[in-house]
Amino acid sequence: MLLGAHFTLWRGEATVSEQKTAKARPLSPLLKMAASSGVHAAVRLRLNRGDDVNATDGNGRTALHLAATRGHLQTCRVLLDAGIDLAARNRDGEDARALALAGGHVDVVALIDTYQNASNVRATAAMTQSSTGHTVVTEVPSEHGVRIKLRSAWRRYIE
């Protein structure tokens, strides 16, 4: 059952209530405050101390939802670098990109789009590689510092 929940989350088919049950850890008050305030150094510190990057508050919001709503670009970058789930939706069904767009924070929207595109390329490359046994080389825009690591059939990393 748990494996099935993770698979549907990966495919983006889970409902908000299924996402909440799959992510049982609550959002740390300190991480919530740091993300809301845009203090990216404090966000990085909380993540280094073990706070769950994908934890949610009572409204289903992640730290990325909070930072994107307020247009905190550097804080969003720290959270995205930490691997936060871009598909996470709050209780109203909104993702961080939609919240940033609603707030007019086009720089945050562009950053999220860049990470989303890199994530899609990484997933496609991994699926292609696993089905063919070959290494896939893909160019990704690195305007926001996104780096992709691909592993060849010989377990060598390509950057």
PDB file of C-alpha atoms in Angstrom:
ATOM      1  CA  MET A   1       0.000   0.000   0.000  1.00  0.00           C
ATOM      2  CA  LEU A   2       2.757   2.436   0.919  1.00  0.00           C
ATOM      3  CA  LEU A   3       4.645   1.664  -2.294  1.00  0.00           C
ATOM      4  CA  GLY A   4       1.472   2.299  -4.263  1.00  0.00           C
ATOM      5  CA  ALA A   5       0.988   5.656  -2.524  1.00  0.00           C
ATOM      6  CA  HIS A   6       4.520   6.711  -3.393  1.00  0.00           C
ATOM      7  CA  PHE A   7       4.010   5.628  -7.017  1.00  0.00           C
ATOM      8  CA  THR A   8       0.819   7.648  -7.373  1.00  0.00           C
ATOM      9  CA  LEU A   9       2.528  10.644  -5.755  1.00  0.00           C
ATOM     10  CA  TRP A  10       5.389  10.291  -8.239  1.00  0.00           C
ATOM     11  CA  ARG A  11       2.935  10.200 -11.133  1.00  0.00           C
ATOM     12  CA  GLY A  12       1.022  13.161  -9.682  1.00  0.00           C
ATOM     13  CA  GLU A  13      -2.257  11.269  -9.397  1.00  0.00           C
ATOM     14  CA  ALA A  14      -2.718  11.353  -5.637  1.00  0.00           C
ATOM     15  CA  THR A  15      -5.346  13.579  -4.082  1.00  0.00           C
ATOM     16  CA  VAL A  16      -4.472  16.127  -1.432  1.00  0.00           C
ATOM     17  CA  SER A  17      -5.776  13.834   1.345  1.00  0.00           C
ATOM     18  CA  GLU A  18      -3.647  10.941   0.053  1.00  0.00           C
ATOM     19  CA  GLN A  19      -0.633  13.241  -0.026  1.00  0.00           C
ATOM     20  CA  LYS A  20      -1.242  14.250   3.590  1.00  0.00           C
ATOM     21  CA  THR A  21      -1.377  10.633   4.743  1.00  0.00           C
ATOM     22  CA  ALA A  22       1.792   9.816   2.810  1.00  0.00           C
ATOM     23  CA  LYS A  23       3.575  12.762   4.471  1.00  0.00           C
ATOM     24  CA  ALA A  24       2.865  12.438   8.161  1.00  0.00           C
ATOM     25  CA  ARG A  25       5.606  14.753   9.448  1.00  0.00           C
ATOM     26  CA  PRO A  26       4.408  18.213  10.497  1.00  0.00           C
ATOM     27  CA  LEU A  27       6.191  21.362   9.331  1.00  0.00           C
ATOM     28  CA  SER A  28       8.618  22.589  11.982  1.00  0.00           C
ATOM     29  CA  PRO A  29       7.567  25.983  13.393  1.00  0.00           C
ATOM     30  CA  LEU A  30      11.127  27.272  12.960  1.00  0.00           C
ATOM     31  CA  LEU A  31      11.308  26.170   9.314  1.00  0.00           C
ATOM     32  CA  LYS A  32       7.848  27.634   8.722  1.00  0.00           C
ATOM     33  CA  MET A  33       8.896  30.982  10.194  1.00  0.00           C
ATOM     34  CA  ALA A  34      12.182  31.060   8.254  1.00  0.00           C
ATOM     35  CA  ALA A  35      10.496  30.218   4.931  1.00  0.00           C
ATOM     36  CA  SER A  36       7.682  32.720   5.474  1.00  0.00           C
ATOM     37  CA  SER A  37      10.166  35.464   6.347  1.00  0.00           C
ATOM     38  CA  GLY A  38      12.534  34.682   3.493  1.00  0.00           C
ATOM     39  CA  VAL A  39      15.554  34.021   5.698  1.00  0.00           C
ATOM     40  CA  HIS A  40      17.242  31.512   3.411  1.00  0.00           C
ATOM     41  CA  ALA A  41      20.230  30.992   5.737  1.00  0.00           C
ATOM     42  CA  ALA A  42      17.862  29.907   8.514  1.00  0.00           C
ATOM     43  CA  VAL A  43      16.012  27.599   6.106  1.00  0.00           C
ATOM     44  CA  ARG A  44      19.318  25.990   5.102  1.00  0.00           C
ATOM     45  CA  LEU A  45      20.249  25.616   8.796  1.00  0.00           C
ATOM     46  CA  ARG A  46      16.924  23.947   9.656  1.00  0.00           C
ATOM     47  CA  LEU A  47      17.289  21.526   6.736  1.00  0.00           C
ATOM     48  CA  ASN A  48      20.867  20.720   7.748  1.00  0.00           C
ATOM     49  CA  ARG A  49      19.595  19.988  11.261  1.00  0.00           C
ATOM     50  CA  GLY A  50      17.188  17.401   9.922  1.00  0.00           C
ATOM     51  CA  ASP A  51      13.880  19.166   9.329  1.00  0.00           C
ATOM     52  CA  ASP A  52      11.808  17.398   6.671  1.00  0.00           C
ATOM     53  CA  VAL A  53      11.822  19.523   3.513  1.00  0.00           C
ATOM     54  CA  ASN A  54       8.467  18.033   2.434  1.00  0.00           C
ATOM     55  CA  ALA A  55       6.675  18.444   5.769  1.00  0.00           C
ATOM     56  CA  THR A  56       3.353  20.303   5.717  1.00  0.00           C
ATOM     57  CA  ASP A  57       1.466  22.538   8.117  1.00  0.00           C
ATOM     58  CA  GLY A  58      -2.199  22.176   9.068  1.00  0.00           C
ATOM     59  CA  ASN A  59      -3.257  23.677   5.730  1.00  0.00           C
ATOM     60  CA  GLY A  60      -1.125  21.310   3.666  1.00  0.00           C
ATOM     61  CA  ARG A  61       1.440  23.997   2.859  1.00  0.00           C
ATOM     62  CA  THR A  62       5.121  23.165   2.516  1.00  0.00           C
ATOM     63  CA  ALA A  63       7.925  25.631   3.161  1.00  0.00           C
ATOM     64  CA  LEU A  64       8.046  26.190  -0.615  1.00  0.00           C
ATOM     65  CA  HIS A  65       4.373  27.204  -0.645  1.00  0.00           C
ATOM     66  CA  LEU A  66       5.096  29.789   2.044  1.00  0.00           C
ATOM     67  CA  ALA A  67       8.230  31.178   0.390  1.00  0.00           C
ATOM     68  CA  ALA A  68       6.696  31.244  -3.103  1.00  0.00           C
ATOM     69  CA  THR A  69       3.577  33.046  -1.869  1.00  0.00           C
ATOM     70  CA  ARG A  70       5.754  35.878  -0.583  1.00  0.00           C
ATOM     71  CA  GLY A  71       8.183  35.903  -3.515  1.00  0.00           C
ATOM     72  CA  HIS A  72      11.307  34.886  -1.573  1.00  0.00           C
ATOM     73  CA  LEU A  73      13.475  33.790  -4.508  1.00  0.00           C
ATOM     74  CA  GLN A  74      16.609  32.736  -2.579  1.00  0.00           C
ATOM     75  CA  THR A  75      14.569  30.803  -0.036  1.00  0.00           C
ATOM     76  CA  CYS A  76      12.769  28.986  -2.851  1.00  0.00           C
ATOM     77  CA  ARG A  77      16.137  28.149  -4.417  1.00  0.00           C
ATOM     78  CA  VAL A  78      17.397  26.639  -1.126  1.00  0.00           C
ATOM     79  CA  LEU A  79      14.255  24.510  -0.822  1.00  0.00           C
ATOM     80  CA  LEU A  80      14.413  23.409  -4.452  1.00  0.00           C
ATOM     81  CA  ASP A  81      18.090  22.499  -4.084  1.00  0.00           C
ATOM     82  CA  ALA A  82      17.109  20.397  -1.064  1.00  0.00           C
ATOM     83  CA  GLY A  83      14.764  18.370  -3.272  1.00  0.00           C
ATOM     84  CA  ILE A  84      11.363  19.589  -2.137  1.00  0.00           C
ATOM     85  CA  ASP A  85       8.391  17.975  -3.870  1.00  0.00           C
ATOM     86  CA  LEU A  86       7.249  20.331  -6.625  1.00  0.00           C
ATOM     87  CA  ALA A  87       3.954  18.479  -7.032  1.00  0.00           C
ATOM     88  CA  ALA A  88       2.872  19.054  -3.413  1.00  0.00           C
ATOM     89  CA  ARG A  89      -0.465  20.813  -3.142  1.00  0.00           C
ATOM     90  CA  ASN A  90      -2.022  22.650  -0.229  1.00  0.00           C
ATOM     91  CA  ARG A  91      -5.489  22.001   1.174  1.00  0.00           C
ATOM     92  CA  ASP A  92      -7.006  24.098  -1.624  1.00  0.00           C
ATOM     93  CA  GLY A  93      -5.222  22.046  -4.295  1.00  0.00           C
ATOM     94  CA  GLU A  94      -2.690  24.748  -5.227  1.00  0.00           C
ATOM     95  CA  ASP A  95       0.984  24.071  -5.833  1.00  0.00           C
ATOM     96  CA  ALA A  96       3.816  26.521  -5.110  1.00  0.00           C
ATOM     97  CA  ARG A  97       3.991  27.665  -8.741  1.00  0.00           C
ATOM     98  CA  ALA A  98       0.311  28.630  -8.760  1.00  0.00           C
ATOM     99  CA  LEU A  99       0.725  30.571  -5.516  1.00  0.00           C
ATOM    100  CA  ALA A 100       3.760  32.450  -6.860  1.00  0.00           C
ATOM    101  CA  LEU A 101       1.902  33.222 -10.081  1.00  0.00           C
ATOM    102  CA  ALA A 102      -1.132  34.498  -8.168  1.00  0.00           C
ATOM    103  CA  GLY A 103       1.161  36.794  -6.184  1.00  0.00           C
ATOM    104  CA  GLY A 104       2.815  38.148  -9.323  1.00  0.00           C
ATOM    105  CA  HIS A 105       6.232  36.708  -8.446  1.00  0.00           C
ATOM    106  CA  VAL A 106       7.350  35.868 -11.987  1.00  0.00           C
ATOM    107  CA  ASP A 107      10.968  35.312 -10.930  1.00  0.00           C
ATOM    108  CA  VAL A 108       9.863  32.570  -8.536  1.00  0.00           C
ATOM    109  CA  VAL A 109       7.623  31.057 -11.239  1.00  0.00           C
ATOM    110  CA  ALA A 110      10.586  30.982 -13.649  1.00  0.00           C
ATOM    111  CA  LEU A 111      12.784  29.345 -11.005  1.00  0.00           C
ATOM    112  CA  ILE A 112      10.187  26.656 -10.257  1.00  0.00           C
ATOM    113  CA  ASP A 113       9.702  26.055 -13.994  1.00  0.00           C
ATOM    114  CA  THR A 114      13.435  25.556 -14.429  1.00  0.00           C
ATOM    115  CA  TYR A 115      13.577  22.992 -11.630  1.00  0.00           C
ATOM    116  CA  GLN A 116      10.416  21.290 -12.905  1.00  0.00           C
ATOM    117  CA  ASN A 117      11.884  21.010 -16.397  1.00  0.00           C
ATOM    118  CA  ALA A 118      15.143  19.638 -15.005  1.00  0.00           C
ATOM    119  CA  SER A 119      13.184  17.112 -12.952  1.00  0.00           C
ATOM    120  CA  ASN A 120      11.233  15.990 -16.026  1.00  0.00           C
ATOM    121  CA  VAL A 121      14.434  15.604 -18.054  1.00  0.00           C
ATOM    122  CA  ARG A 122      16.036  13.620 -15.239  1.00  0.00           C
ATOM    123  CA  ALA A 123      13.038  11.271 -14.989  1.00  0.00           C
ATOM    124  CA  THR A 124      12.840  10.820 -18.761  1.00  0.00           C
ATOM    125  CA  ALA A 125      16.573  10.172 -18.993  1.00  0.00           C
ATOM    126  CA  ALA A 126      16.418   7.627 -16.187  1.00  0.00           C
ATOM    127  CA  MET A 127      13.493   5.793 -17.787  1.00  0.00           C
ATOM    128  CA  THR A 128      15.176   5.776 -21.197  1.00  0.00           C
ATOM    129  CA  GLN A 129      18.456   4.592 -19.733  1.00  0.00           C
ATOM    130  CA  SER A 130      16.853   1.806 -17.734  1.00  0.00           C
ATOM    131  CA  SER A 131      14.892   0.537 -20.733  1.00  0.00           C
ATOM    132  CA  THR A 132      17.769   0.659 -23.225  1.00  0.00           C
ATOM    133  CA  GLY A 133      20.846   0.279 -21.021  1.00  0.00           C
ATOM    134  CA  HIS A 134      22.387   3.318 -22.730  1.00  0.00           C
ATOM    135  CA  THR A 135      23.421   6.644 -21.339  1.00  0.00           C
ATOM    136  CA  VAL A 136      21.261   9.583 -22.287  1.00  0.00           C
ATOM    137  CA  VAL A 137      22.916  12.966 -22.672  1.00  0.00           C
ATOM    138  CA  THR A 138      20.612  15.940 -22.462  1.00  0.00           C
ATOM    139  CA  GLU A 139      21.197  19.676 -22.291  1.00  0.00           C
ATOM    140  CA  VAL A 140      19.246  21.576 -19.669  1.00  0.00           C
ATOM    141  CA  PRO A 141      19.205  25.352 -19.234  1.00  0.00           C
ATOM    142  CA  SER A 142      21.381  26.213 -16.262  1.00  0.00           C
ATOM    143  CA  GLU A 143      20.334  29.818 -15.867  1.00  0.00           C
ATOM    144  CA  HIS A 144      19.291  29.133 -12.274  1.00  0.00           C
ATOM    145  CA  GLY A 145      22.172  26.830 -11.391  1.00  0.00           C
ATOM    146  CA  VAL A 146      20.367  23.523 -11.916  1.00  0.00           C
ATOM    147  CA  ARG A 147      22.771  20.599 -12.263  1.00  0.00           C
ATOM    148  CA  ILE A 148      21.817  17.150 -13.443  1.00  0.00           C
ATOM    149  CA  LYS A 149      23.750  13.979 -12.765  1.00  0.00           C
ATOM    150  CA  LEU A 150      23.183  11.008 -15.040  1.00  0.00           C
ATOM    151  CA  ARG A 151      24.653   7.589 -14.437  1.00  0.00           C
ATOM    152  CA  SER A 152      25.798   5.456 -17.333  1.00  0.00           C
ATOM    153  CA  ALA A 153      25.289   1.711 -17.639  1.00  0.00           C
ATOM    154  CA  TRP A 154      28.806   1.372 -16.197  1.00  0.00           C
ATOM    155  CA  ARG A 155      27.779   3.352 -13.082  1.00  0.00           C
ATOM    156  CA  ARG A 156      29.843   6.403 -14.001  1.00  0.00           C
ATOM    157  CA  TYR A 157      28.335   9.786 -13.284  1.00  0.00           C
ATOM    158  CA  ILE A 158      28.050  12.334 -16.056  1.00  0.00           C
ATOM    159  CA  GLU A 159      27.512  15.980 -15.216  1.00  0.00           C
TER     160      GLU A 159
END
